[in-house]
Amino acid sequence: MRLFEAIARFLADERDGRPVFGLMGDANLAYLGAYIERHHGRYIAAAVEGGAVLMADGWARMSGQLGIVTVTHGPALTNTLTALIEAVQAKTPMVLLTGDTPDVNEHFQYVDIQGFARSAGAGYERVKTAATALQTLRKAFVRARLDSRPIVVDVPYPLVGHDVEWTETAWPSTDLQRIAPDPDAVDEALGLLMSAKRPLVIAGRGAVESGARADILALARAVGAPVMTTLLGRELFLGEPENLGVHGTLSTPAAVDYMGQADVVVSFGASLNNWTTDHYELLAGKRVIQSDRDPGALAKYGPITHGVVGDARAVAQAMLARLDEAGHTGPAKPPRYLAAIAAAPGREAKDLFRSTSGGGFMDMREAALAISDALPAGTQQVHDVGRYSYSVWPHITTTPGRWHYAGHFGSIGLGIAFGAGAAAVRDDVPTVAWVGDGGAMHGIVEVNTAVRHGLPLIVVVMNDQCYGAEYIKLQLVGSQASTSFVPWSSFAEVARGLGAHAVRVTDRGGLDRAAEAIAQQRFPLVIEVVADPDKVVNQPSVSPLPEE
């Protein structure tokens, strides 16, 4: 068989019904055609190359599996740069298949693929001969899984028609292994924790992925500590009396009050980044115990008192086991501060705001709360980034492990394509992509991808008709905020033109129509929420309600 036929078979065997995302061109059309036609492989064709990479990223993060994407050479590859860096910074296991240009002098689409991969921070593998191609592909797929990062694979165009011999692939186990902590490190961490007068436990995405909820909660109760999460671990302890929600700039007043009093903080699978710690100001003067399976994550953003290398669940279980060995059964009576936390008003509330809706505009917070309440249980949710986030994140309810955001690189415009990829993971529940209007204009073309492939995608566009961050910063430099205004076309009308269902929300009636469309599963669906740019909050609105 020829190399392109072997690659098609390789992809069909490895994917086994899972999707390949991409955009066809000279470098990949031969093996994509064979993959689709001969092997009935699942292929999701994006509208633009960056969107294809974002879809593979969203699919990989939501499924917890390896994402595969393919684009052709030259400008197709360079179009993926921002999306690829996002996946690199999110540590997404992904393979990006591309190929060098035809072997002619001064090909006008030539680009240094290895240099491109290096600039993005991705790994790189080049197929040197047709005979070694399958071996190189296997290596790249295993590397992507074990390194938890994208690997760019260069299959030069001149090789795809060469004859090769098919060999079966024997895959090694690439499941993430639970790393057990060092017993001495556990003892030292417990010594610090047991000396605390006001302990605090923080769980991050690593805790969600390792299934550590029950063990971390048991440990917190054993030492009399309230629990909090990072943004990526949000809702992990929802409904528990010790829960204080998100640690960081999205914290509620009850949480902020206790955070200021805590003297020892222990984290599980949390990077303790600048958003979680407000540039480490929230951990100043505290003894910090950080545990993470990645040694490079320890003390990355600020000083810690003690570090423990290990899987979140394994570390929590080891600490519980040592307490059990020592005969520790928990506090003789619950500390008073836990009772105060359980009784604190607004501790888990989503409605700590006064609506500004009216005059043909909807308060984004009110809209986010209403749309969130209309979503079926288990809905997958993803987010872009922007000023609108302050209005959305504190006011929605998510399912742990089914919430991700395309914001590790700080670029707007990635959320819709990312959401389309996440929507390809499951068809029994919808996937919601929450985006701002600027980001929506960047990526709305991929709504048509959701239409073409029948993906259960809901896109909520929070349209304040401006670039929100610039609205704030223009004022800070003494310029008029109105310079950031952009009179967009109606996103609902654009969505209908792309083949999707759409609802434009300017009042409560619009929210009711949006809820009805969700209930009737009219997907893909775009919900455009029209907001007054001068009334959108510029910081998280989780403060107490003002007095009348």
C-alpha positions as semicolon CSV with decimal commas, in nm:
position;residue;x (nm);y (nm);z (nm)
1;M;0,000;0,000;0,000
2;R;0,101;0,361;-0,040
3;L;0,190;0,580;0,257
4;F;-0,129;0,784;0,246
5;E;-0,332;0,461;0,265
6;A;-0,125;0,343;0,561
7;I;-0,177;0,675;0,742
8;A;-0,552;0,652;0,680
9;R;-0,562;0,301;0,825
10;F;-0,343;0,409;1,118
11;L;-0,581;0,693;1,200
12;A;-0,889;0,472;1,167
13;D;-0,742;0,210;1,401
14;E;-0,621;0,461;1,658
15;R;-0,932;0,680;1,653
16;D;-1,180;0,391;1,659
17;G;-1,480;0,619;1,607
18;R;-1,331;0,926;1,773
19;P;-1,297;1,235;1,553
20;V;-1,015;1,380;1,352
21;F;-1,051;1,757;1,314
22;G;-0,902;1,949;1,028
23;L;-0,905;2,131;0,700
24;M;-0,803;1,961;0,376
25;G;-0,519;2,068;0,149
26;D;-0,241;1,920;-0,062
27;A;-0,045;1,782;0,232
28;N;-0,328;1,582;0,389
29;L;-0,615;1,531;0,142
30;A;-0,493;1,191;0,019
31;Y;-0,494;1,024;0,361
32;L;-0,801;1,216;0,479
33;G;-0,994;1,101;0,173
34;A;-0,897;0,740;0,234
35;Y;-0,972;0,772;0,607
36;I;-1,324;0,900;0,536
37;E;-1,417;0,692;0,231
38;R;-1,249;0,356;0,294
39;H;-1,253;0,342;0,672
40;H;-1,563;0,554;0,743
41;G;-1,355;0,756;0,986
42;R;-1,520;1,039;1,174
43;Y;-1,392;1,369;1,036
44;I;-1,503;1,715;1,149
45;A;-1,408;1,979;0,895
46;A;-1,356;2,326;1,037
47;A;-1,399;2,652;0,849
48;V;-1,050;2,781;0,933
49;E;-0,730;2,605;1,041
50;G;-0,707;2,777;1,380
51;G;-1,063;2,664;1,447
52;A;-0,966;2,304;1,368
53;V;-0,688;2,312;1,629
54;L;-0,922;2,470;1,884
55;M;-1,179;2,198;1,819
56;A;-0,921;1,927;1,881
57;D;-0,817;2,114;2,196
58;G;-1,175;2,145;2,323
59;W;-1,246;1,781;2,243
60;A;-0,929;1,663;2,418
61;R;-0,982;1,868;2,733
62;M;-1,348;1,776;2,768
63;S;-1,295;1,405;2,694
64;G;-0,962;1,365;2,874
65;Q;-0,823;1,191;2,564
66;L;-0,576;1,265;2,286
67;G;-0,696;1,516;2,026
68;I;-0,602;1,479;1,659
69;V;-0,604;1,759;1,400
70;T;-0,459;1,793;1,052
71;V;-0,392;2,089;0,824
72;T;-0,191;2,135;0,510
73;H;0,137;2,319;0,470
74;G;0,244;2,683;0,465
75;P;-0,023;2,942;0,547
76;A;-0,259;2,670;0,670
77;L;-0,006;2,583;0,939
78;T;0,077;2,942;1,031
79;N;-0,297;3,010;1,070
80;T;-0,295;2,772;1,367
81;L;-0,034;2,953;1,578
82;T;-0,254;3,123;1,840
83;A;-0,470;2,813;1,884
84;L;-0,163;2,592;1,912
85;I;-0,005;2,812;2,180
86;E;-0,334;2,800;2,371
87;A;-0,320;2,419;2,365
88;V;0,047;2,419;2,468
89;Q;-0,019;2,644;2,766
90;A;-0,322;2,435;2,865
91;K;-0,103;2,120;2,848
92;T;-0,342;1,954;2,606
93;P;-0,237;1,615;2,465
94;M;-0,273;1,666;2,090
95;V;-0,116;1,566;1,760
96;L;-0,114;1,819;1,475
97;L;-0,048;1,644;1,144
98;T;0,089;1,863;0,867
99;G;0,344;1,825;0,590
100;D;0,633;1,992;0,419
101;T;0,580;2,145;0,076
102;P;0,652;1,971;-0,256
103;D;1,023;1,931;-0,324
104;V;1,069;2,212;-0,573
105;N;1,307;2,506;-0,571
106;E;1,179;2,804;-0,370
107;H;0,826;2,677;-0,309
108;F;0,620;2,985;-0,227
109;Q;0,435;2,815;0,062
110;Y;0,743;2,681;0,240
111;V;0,768;2,742;0,613
112;D;1,014;2,606;0,870
113;I;0,781;2,359;1,044
114;Q;1,026;2,268;1,316
115;G;1,090;2,636;1,391
116;F;0,716;2,699;1,392
117;A;0,658;2,420;1,645
118;R;0,941;2,546;1,861
119;S;0,801;2,901;1,860
120;A;0,467;2,767;1,984
121;G;0,629;2,552;2,253
122;A;0,504;2,231;2,090
123;G;0,699;1,913;2,030
124;Y;0,808;1,815;1,680
125;E;0,852;1,491;1,486
126;R;0,948;1,463;1,119
127;V;0,883;1,161;0,901
128;K;1,222;1,107;0,736
129;T;1,133;0,814;0,512
130;A;0,814;0,641;0,404
131;A;0,939;0,316;0,559
132;T;0,968;0,477;0,905
133;A;0,650;0,688;0,884
134;L;0,424;0,467;1,095
135;Q;0,694;0,432;1,358
136;T;0,725;0,811;1,376
137;L;0,348;0,852;1,405
138;R;0,333;0,601;1,691
139;K;0,611;0,786;1,870
140;A;0,435;1,121;1,830
141;F;0,101;0,987;1,956
142;V;0,264;0,835;2,265
143;R;0,471;1,149;2,332
144;A;0,163;1,372;2,314
145;R;-0,016;1,162;2,573
146;L;0,274;1,122;2,813
147;D;0,405;1,479;2,779
148;S;0,054;1,632;2,794
149;R;0,130;1,877;2,515
150;P;0,080;1,912;2,140
151;I;0,322;1,741;1,903
152;V;0,351;1,871;1,545
153;V;0,416;1,589;1,298
154;D;0,568;1,674;0,960
155;V;0,479;1,422;0,687
156;P;0,653;1,569;0,380
157;Y;0,428;1,589;0,076
158;P;0,674;1,405;-0,154
159;L;0,652;1,089;0,063
160;V;0,275;1,031;0,074
161;G;0,265;0,839;-0,254
162;H;0,553;0,602;-0,172
163;D;0,493;0,231;-0,123
164;V;0,515;0,101;0,236
165;E;0,452;-0,219;0,426
166;W;0,172;-0,212;0,682
167;T;0,260;-0,313;1,038
168;E;0,017;-0,345;1,325
169;T;0,052;-0,100;1,613
170;A;0,104;-0,222;1,967
171;W;0,016;0,069;2,193
172;P;0,178;0,101;2,536
173;S;-0,043;0,210;2,824
174;T;-0,048;0,589;2,839
175;D;-0,298;0,627;3,122
176;L;-0,183;0,883;3,375
177;Q;-0,040;0,700;3,672
178;R;-0,129;0,800;4,023
179;I;0,193;0,931;4,178
180;A;0,220;0,842;4,546
181;P;0,377;1,106;4,768
182;D;0,688;1,055;4,981
183;P;0,581;0,953;5,337
184;D;0,819;1,203;5,498
185;A;0,677;1,483;5,286
186;V;0,327;1,381;5,395
187;D;0,428;1,382;5,763
188;E;0,579;1,729;5,734
189;A;0,268;1,860;5,558
190;L;0,045;1,715;5,829
191;G;0,259;1,867;6,100
192;L;0,208;2,209;5,951
193;L;-0,161;2,153;5,892
194;M;-0,232;2,027;6,242
195;S;-0,063;2,333;6,392
196;A;-0,306;2,566;6,214
197;K;-0,552;2,780;6,406
198;R;-0,748;2,862;6,090
199;P;-0,668;2,605;5,819
200;L;-0,795;2,631;5,462
201;V;-0,808;2,364;5,189
202;I;-0,798;2,455;4,817
203;A;-0,868;2,206;4,537
204;G;-0,778;2,268;4,173
205;R;-0,831;2,104;3,836
206;G;-0,590;1,828;3,937
207;A;-0,824;1,734;4,221
208;V;-1,118;1,714;3,980
209;E;-0,928;1,500;3,729
210;S;-0,801;1,257;3,994
211;G;-1,143;1,209;4,153
212;A;-1,019;1,341;4,485
213;R;-1,335;1,516;4,603
214;A;-1,439;1,270;4,876
215;D;-1,087;1,229;5,016
216;I;-1,013;1,602;5,024
217;L;-1,347;1,673;5,190
218;A;-1,281;1,399;5,448
219;L;-0,939;1,547;5,523
220;A;-1,083;1,897;5,558
221;R;-1,339;1,769;5,806
222;A;-1,073;1,581;5,998
223;V;-0,873;1,900;6,054
224;G;-1,168;2,141;6,080
225;A;-1,098;2,332;5,760
226;P;-1,336;2,497;5,514
227;V;-1,290;2,409;5,147
228;M;-1,244;2,624;4,838
229;T;-1,149;2,564;4,475
230;T;-0,968;2,734;4,194
231;L;-1,173;2,859;3,899
232;L;-1,094;2,538;3,708
233;G;-1,211;2,328;4,002
234;R;-1,528;2,530;4,061
235;E;-1,840;2,368;4,210
236;L;-1,642;2,066;4,333
237;F;-1,782;2,113;4,685
238;L;-2,110;2,282;4,594
239;G;-2,375;2,227;4,863
240;E;-2,133;2,129;5,139
241;P;-2,156;2,338;5,460
242;E;-1,779;2,399;5,458
243;N;-1,777;2,527;5,099
244;L;-1,660;2,883;5,041
245;G;-1,652;2,866;4,661
246;V;-1,377;3,001;4,439
247;H;-1,051;3,125;4,591
248;G;-0,929;3,443;4,425
249;T;-1,076;3,750;4,263
250;L;-1,416;3,578;4,227
251;S;-1,453;3,508;4,600
252;T;-1,771;3,599;4,789
253;P;-1,765;3,829;5,094
254;A;-1,794;3,529;5,330
255;A;-1,496;3,368;5,161
256;V;-1,287;3,686;5,166
257;D;-1,353;3,723;5,538
258;Y;-1,222;3,376;5,618
259;M;-0,936;3,389;5,368
260;G;-0,797;3,688;5,553
261;Q;-0,795;3,494;5,881
262;A;-0,650;3,165;5,752
263;D;-0,297;3,089;5,873
264;V;-0,223;2,759;5,694
265;V;-0,335;2,684;5,339
266;V;-0,304;2,341;5,177
267;S;-0,373;2,296;4,805
268;F;-0,435;1,985;4,596
269;G;-0,371;1,992;4,221
270;A;-0,384;2,372;4,206
271;S;-0,117;2,587;4,043
272;L;-0,192;2,879;4,278
273;N;-0,160;3,113;3,982
274;N;-0,202;3,489;3,976
275;W;-0,582;3,474;3,941
276;T;-0,626;3,218;4,218
277;T;-0,406;3,417;4,454
278;D;-0,447;3,776;4,324
279;H;-0,076;3,783;4,237
280;Y;-0,007;3,599;4,564
281;E;-0,147;3,879;4,779
282;L;-0,412;3,641;4,918
283;L;-0,142;3,404;5,046
284;A;0,089;3,668;5,193
285;G;0,188;3,592;5,552
286;K;0,041;3,240;5,543
287;R;0,211;2,901;5,558
288;V;0,140;2,735;5,226
289;I;0,145;2,360;5,159
290;Q;0,120;2,288;4,788
291;S;0,078;1,941;4,636
292;D;0,090;1,863;4,266
293;R;0,180;1,569;4,045
294;D;0,409;1,803;3,848
295;P;0,719;1,908;4,047
296;G;0,753;2,209;3,816
297;A;0,421;2,344;3,943
298;L;0,543;2,379;4,301
299;A;0,625;2,739;4,400
300;K;0,588;2,847;4,036
301;Y;0,389;3,160;4,117
302;G;0,513;3,240;4,466
303;P;0,682;3,106;4,780
304;I;0,551;2,801;4,961
305;T;0,633;2,659;5,301
306;H;0,628;2,294;5,193
307;G;0,576;2,105;4,868
308;V;0,447;1,753;4,812
309;V;0,485;1,581;4,476
310;G;0,192;1,350;4,412
311;D;-0,151;1,299;4,261
312;A;-0,417;1,498;4,445
313;R;-0,617;1,192;4,547
314;A;-0,309;0,996;4,647
315;V;-0,182;1,281;4,865
316;A;-0,518;1,330;5,037
317;Q;-0,549;0,955;5,097
318;A;-0,196;0,938;5,238
319;M;-0,268;1,222;5,479
320;L;-0,591;1,058;5,592
321;A;-0,410;0,726;5,643
322;R;-0,146;0,891;5,864
323;L;-0,417;1,061;6,071
324;D;-0,592;0,726;6,110
325;E;-0,268;0,561;6,220
326;A;-0,221;0,831;6,479
327;G;-0,575;0,777;6,609
328;H;-0,689;1,124;6,507
329;T;-1,067;1,134;6,462
330;G;-1,111;1,505;6,406
331;P;-1,183;1,803;6,631
332;A;-1,358;1,729;6,958
333;K;-1,625;1,970;6,848
334;P;-1,662;2,166;6,524
335;P;-1,478;2,500;6,536
336;R;-1,702;2,802;6,569
337;Y;-1,582;2,945;6,241
338;L;-1,726;2,646;6,052
339;A;-2,070;2,712;6,196
340;A;-2,036;3,078;6,102
341;I;-1,938;2,980;5,747
342;A;-2,233;2,742;5,710
343;A;-2,470;3,019;5,822
344;A;-2,309;3,300;5,623
345;P;-2,557;3,476;5,391
346;G;-2,472;3,455;5,023
347;R;-2,198;3,197;5,078
348;E;-2,296;3,006;4,762
349;A;-2,538;3,259;4,614
350;K;-2,534;3,343;4,244
351;D;-2,754;3,652;4,271
352;L;-2,549;3,902;4,471
353;F;-2,632;4,189;4,239
354;R;-2,909;4,430;4,151
355;S;-3,020;4,403;3,791
356;T;-2,971;4,701;3,560
357;S;-3,192;4,557;3,283
358;G;-3,421;4,798;3,100
359;G;-3,446;5,025;2,799
360;G;-3,382;4,745;2,551
361;F;-3,074;4,616;2,735
362;M;-3,023;4,307;2,953
363;D;-2,797;4,291;3,255
364;M;-2,544;4,021;3,162
365;R;-2,555;3,883;3,515
366;E;-2,931;3,839;3,506
367;A;-2,907;3,675;3,165
368;A;-2,626;3,441;3,273
369;L;-2,824;3,332;3,579
370;A;-3,141;3,269;3,379
371;I;-2,971;3,082;3,095
372;S;-2,770;2,873;3,341
373;D;-3,091;2,775;3,519
374;A;-3,244;2,669;3,184
375;L;-2,961;2,426;3,102
376;P;-3,015;2,051;3,154
377;A;-2,813;1,870;3,420
378;G;-2,466;1,772;3,307
379;T;-2,439;2,040;3,039
380;Q;-2,081;2,095;2,924
381;Q;-1,966;2,456;2,940
382;V;-1,669;2,642;2,794
383;H;-1,563;3,004;2,800
384;D;-1,376;3,260;2,600
385;V;-1,218;3,550;2,791
386;G;-1,305;3,918;2,820
387;R;-1,480;4,176;3,039
388;Y;-1,804;3,979;3,010
389;S;-1,645;3,703;3,223
390;Y;-1,700;3,908;3,538
391;S;-2,072;3,899;3,467
392;V;-2,089;3,530;3,377
393;W;-1,850;3,325;3,590
394;P;-1,994;3,413;3,934
395;H;-2,355;3,365;3,820
396;I;-2,365;3,025;3,650
397;T;-2,361;2,671;3,786
398;T;-2,127;2,417;3,629
399;T;-2,056;2,046;3,660
400;P;-1,700;1,970;3,781
401;G;-1,494;1,824;3,499
402;R;-1,733;1,960;3,235
403;W;-1,615;2,321;3,250
404;H;-1,315;2,455;3,060
405;Y;-1,199;2,786;2,926
406;A;-0,996;2,880;2,622
407;G;-0,802;3,154;2,794
408;H;-0,462;3,015;2,891
409;F;-0,294;3,236;2,628
410;G;-0,519;3,534;2,705
411;S;-0,660;3,558;2,353
412;I;-1,023;3,641;2,285
413;G;-1,200;3,469;1,998
414;L;-1,113;3,106;2,075
415;G;-1,431;3,002;2,258
416;I;-1,672;2,913;1,977
417;A;-1,442;2,673;1,791
418;F;-1,323;2,531;2,124
419;G;-1,688;2,476;2,219
420;A;-1,765;2,304;1,889
421;G;-1,489;2,054;1,960
422;A;-1,616;1,998;2,313
423;A;-1,968;1,946;2,175
424;A;-1,834;1,658;1,964
425;V;-1,757;1,465;2,284
426;R;-2,121;1,400;2,375
427;D;-2,456;1,428;2,202
428;D;-2,675;1,352;2,506
429;V;-2,622;1,697;2,659
430;P;-2,557;2,036;2,500
431;T;-2,230;2,227;2,522
432;V;-2,251;2,600;2,596
433;A;-1,982;2,841;2,476
434;W;-2,002;3,170;2,666
435;V;-1,833;3,446;2,464
436;G;-1,814;3,821;2,439
437;D;-1,908;4,013;2,126
438;G;-1,549;4,083;2,021
439;G;-1,455;3,718;2,062
440;A;-1,774;3,610;1,885
441;M;-1,687;3,818;1,580
442;H;-1,349;3,645;1,569
443;G;-1,489;3,294;1,572
444;I;-1,857;3,292;1,473
445;V;-1,780;3,129;1,137
446;E;-1,733;2,799;1,323
447;V;-2,102;2,803;1,416
448;N;-2,146;2,673;1,062
449;T;-1,918;2,380;1,149
450;A;-2,160;2,291;1,429
451;V;-2,447;2,318;1,179
452;R;-2,279;2,097;0,918
453;H;-2,191;1,829;1,171
454;G;-2,507;1,846;1,381
455;L;-2,327;1,936;1,703
456;P;-2,540;2,020;2,011
457;L;-2,376;2,359;2,059
458;I;-2,521;2,666;2,229
459;V;-2,329;2,991;2,186
460;V;-2,419;3,272;2,425
461;V;-2,287;3,604;2,296
462;M;-2,274;3,873;2,562
463;N;-2,294;4,173;2,331
464;D;-2,209;4,507;2,491
465;Q;-2,109;4,643;2,150
466;C;-1,753;4,722;2,245
467;Y;-1,417;4,575;2,335
468;G;-1,464;4,558;2,711
469;A;-1,105;4,553;2,833
470;E;-1,027;4,849;2,612
471;Y;-1,338;5,028;2,745
472;I;-1,179;5,016;3,090
473;K;-0,821;5,093;2,988
474;L;-0,908;5,386;2,765
475;Q;-1,061;5,556;3,067
476;L;-0,747;5,483;3,271
477;V;-0,531;5,667;3,018
478;G;-0,768;5,963;3,001
479;S;-0,941;5,879;2,672
480;Q;-1,308;5,833;2,598
481;A;-1,442;5,483;2,655
482;S;-1,664;5,525;2,351
483;T;-1,357;5,483;2,131
484;S;-1,388;5,110;2,204
485;F;-1,746;5,092;2,071
486;V;-1,810;4,876;1,765
487;P;-2,157;4,877;1,601
488;W;-2,170;4,505;1,524
489;S;-2,429;4,345;1,300
490;S;-2,682;4,135;1,491
491;F;-2,514;3,812;1,595
492;A;-2,850;3,639;1,590
493;E;-2,899;3,735;1,225
494;V;-2,545;3,627;1,136
495;A;-2,608;3,294;1,309
496;R;-2,926;3,237;1,110
497;G;-2,729;3,309;0,795
498;L;-2,485;3,038;0,898
499;G;-2,771;2,791;0,937
500;A;-2,815;2,798;1,316
501;H;-3,117;2,875;1,533
502;A;-3,095;3,209;1,711
503;V;-3,261;3,424;1,977
504;R;-3,188;3,791;2,041
505;V;-3,239;3,889;2,403
506;T;-3,318;4,249;2,499
507;D;-3,567;4,178;2,782
508;R;-3,710;3,900;3,000
509;G;-3,927;3,783;2,713
510;G;-3,612;3,713;2,515
511;L;-3,475;3,505;2,803
512;D;-3,798;3,304;2,805
513;R;-3,762;3,238;2,431
514;A;-3,402;3,131;2,484
515;A;-3,507;2,890;2,759
516;E;-3,776;2,748;2,532
517;A;-3,524;2,694;2,250
518;I;-3,294;2,512;2,492
519;A;-3,578;2,294;2,622
520;Q;-3,678;2,205;2,264
521;Q;-3,314;2,127;2,176
522;R;-3,304;2,362;1,881
523;F;-2,931;2,320;1,829
524;P;-2,697;2,464;1,719
525;L;-2,834;2,772;1,892
526;V;-2,693;3,123;1,924
527;I;-2,832;3,342;2,204
528;E;-2,738;3,708;2,165
529;V;-2,772;3,906;2,488
530;V;-2,771;4,281;2,419
531;A;-2,620;4,477;2,709
532;D;-2,556;4,844;2,784
533;P;-2,176;4,895;2,764
534;D;-2,193;5,165;3,030
535;K;-2,360;4,932;3,281
536;V;-2,147;4,619;3,243
537;V;-1,951;4,547;3,560
538;N;-1,575;4,591;3,542
539;Q;-1,497;4,356;3,829
540;P;-1,654;4,041;3,975
541;S;-1,994;4,130;4,116
542;V;-1,989;3,909;4,424
543;S;-2,016;4,190;4,678
544;P;-2,310;4,222;4,919
545;L;-2,628;4,382;4,791
546;P;-2,632;4,756;4,863
547;E;-2,875;4,892;5,117
548;E;-3,201;5,028;4,975
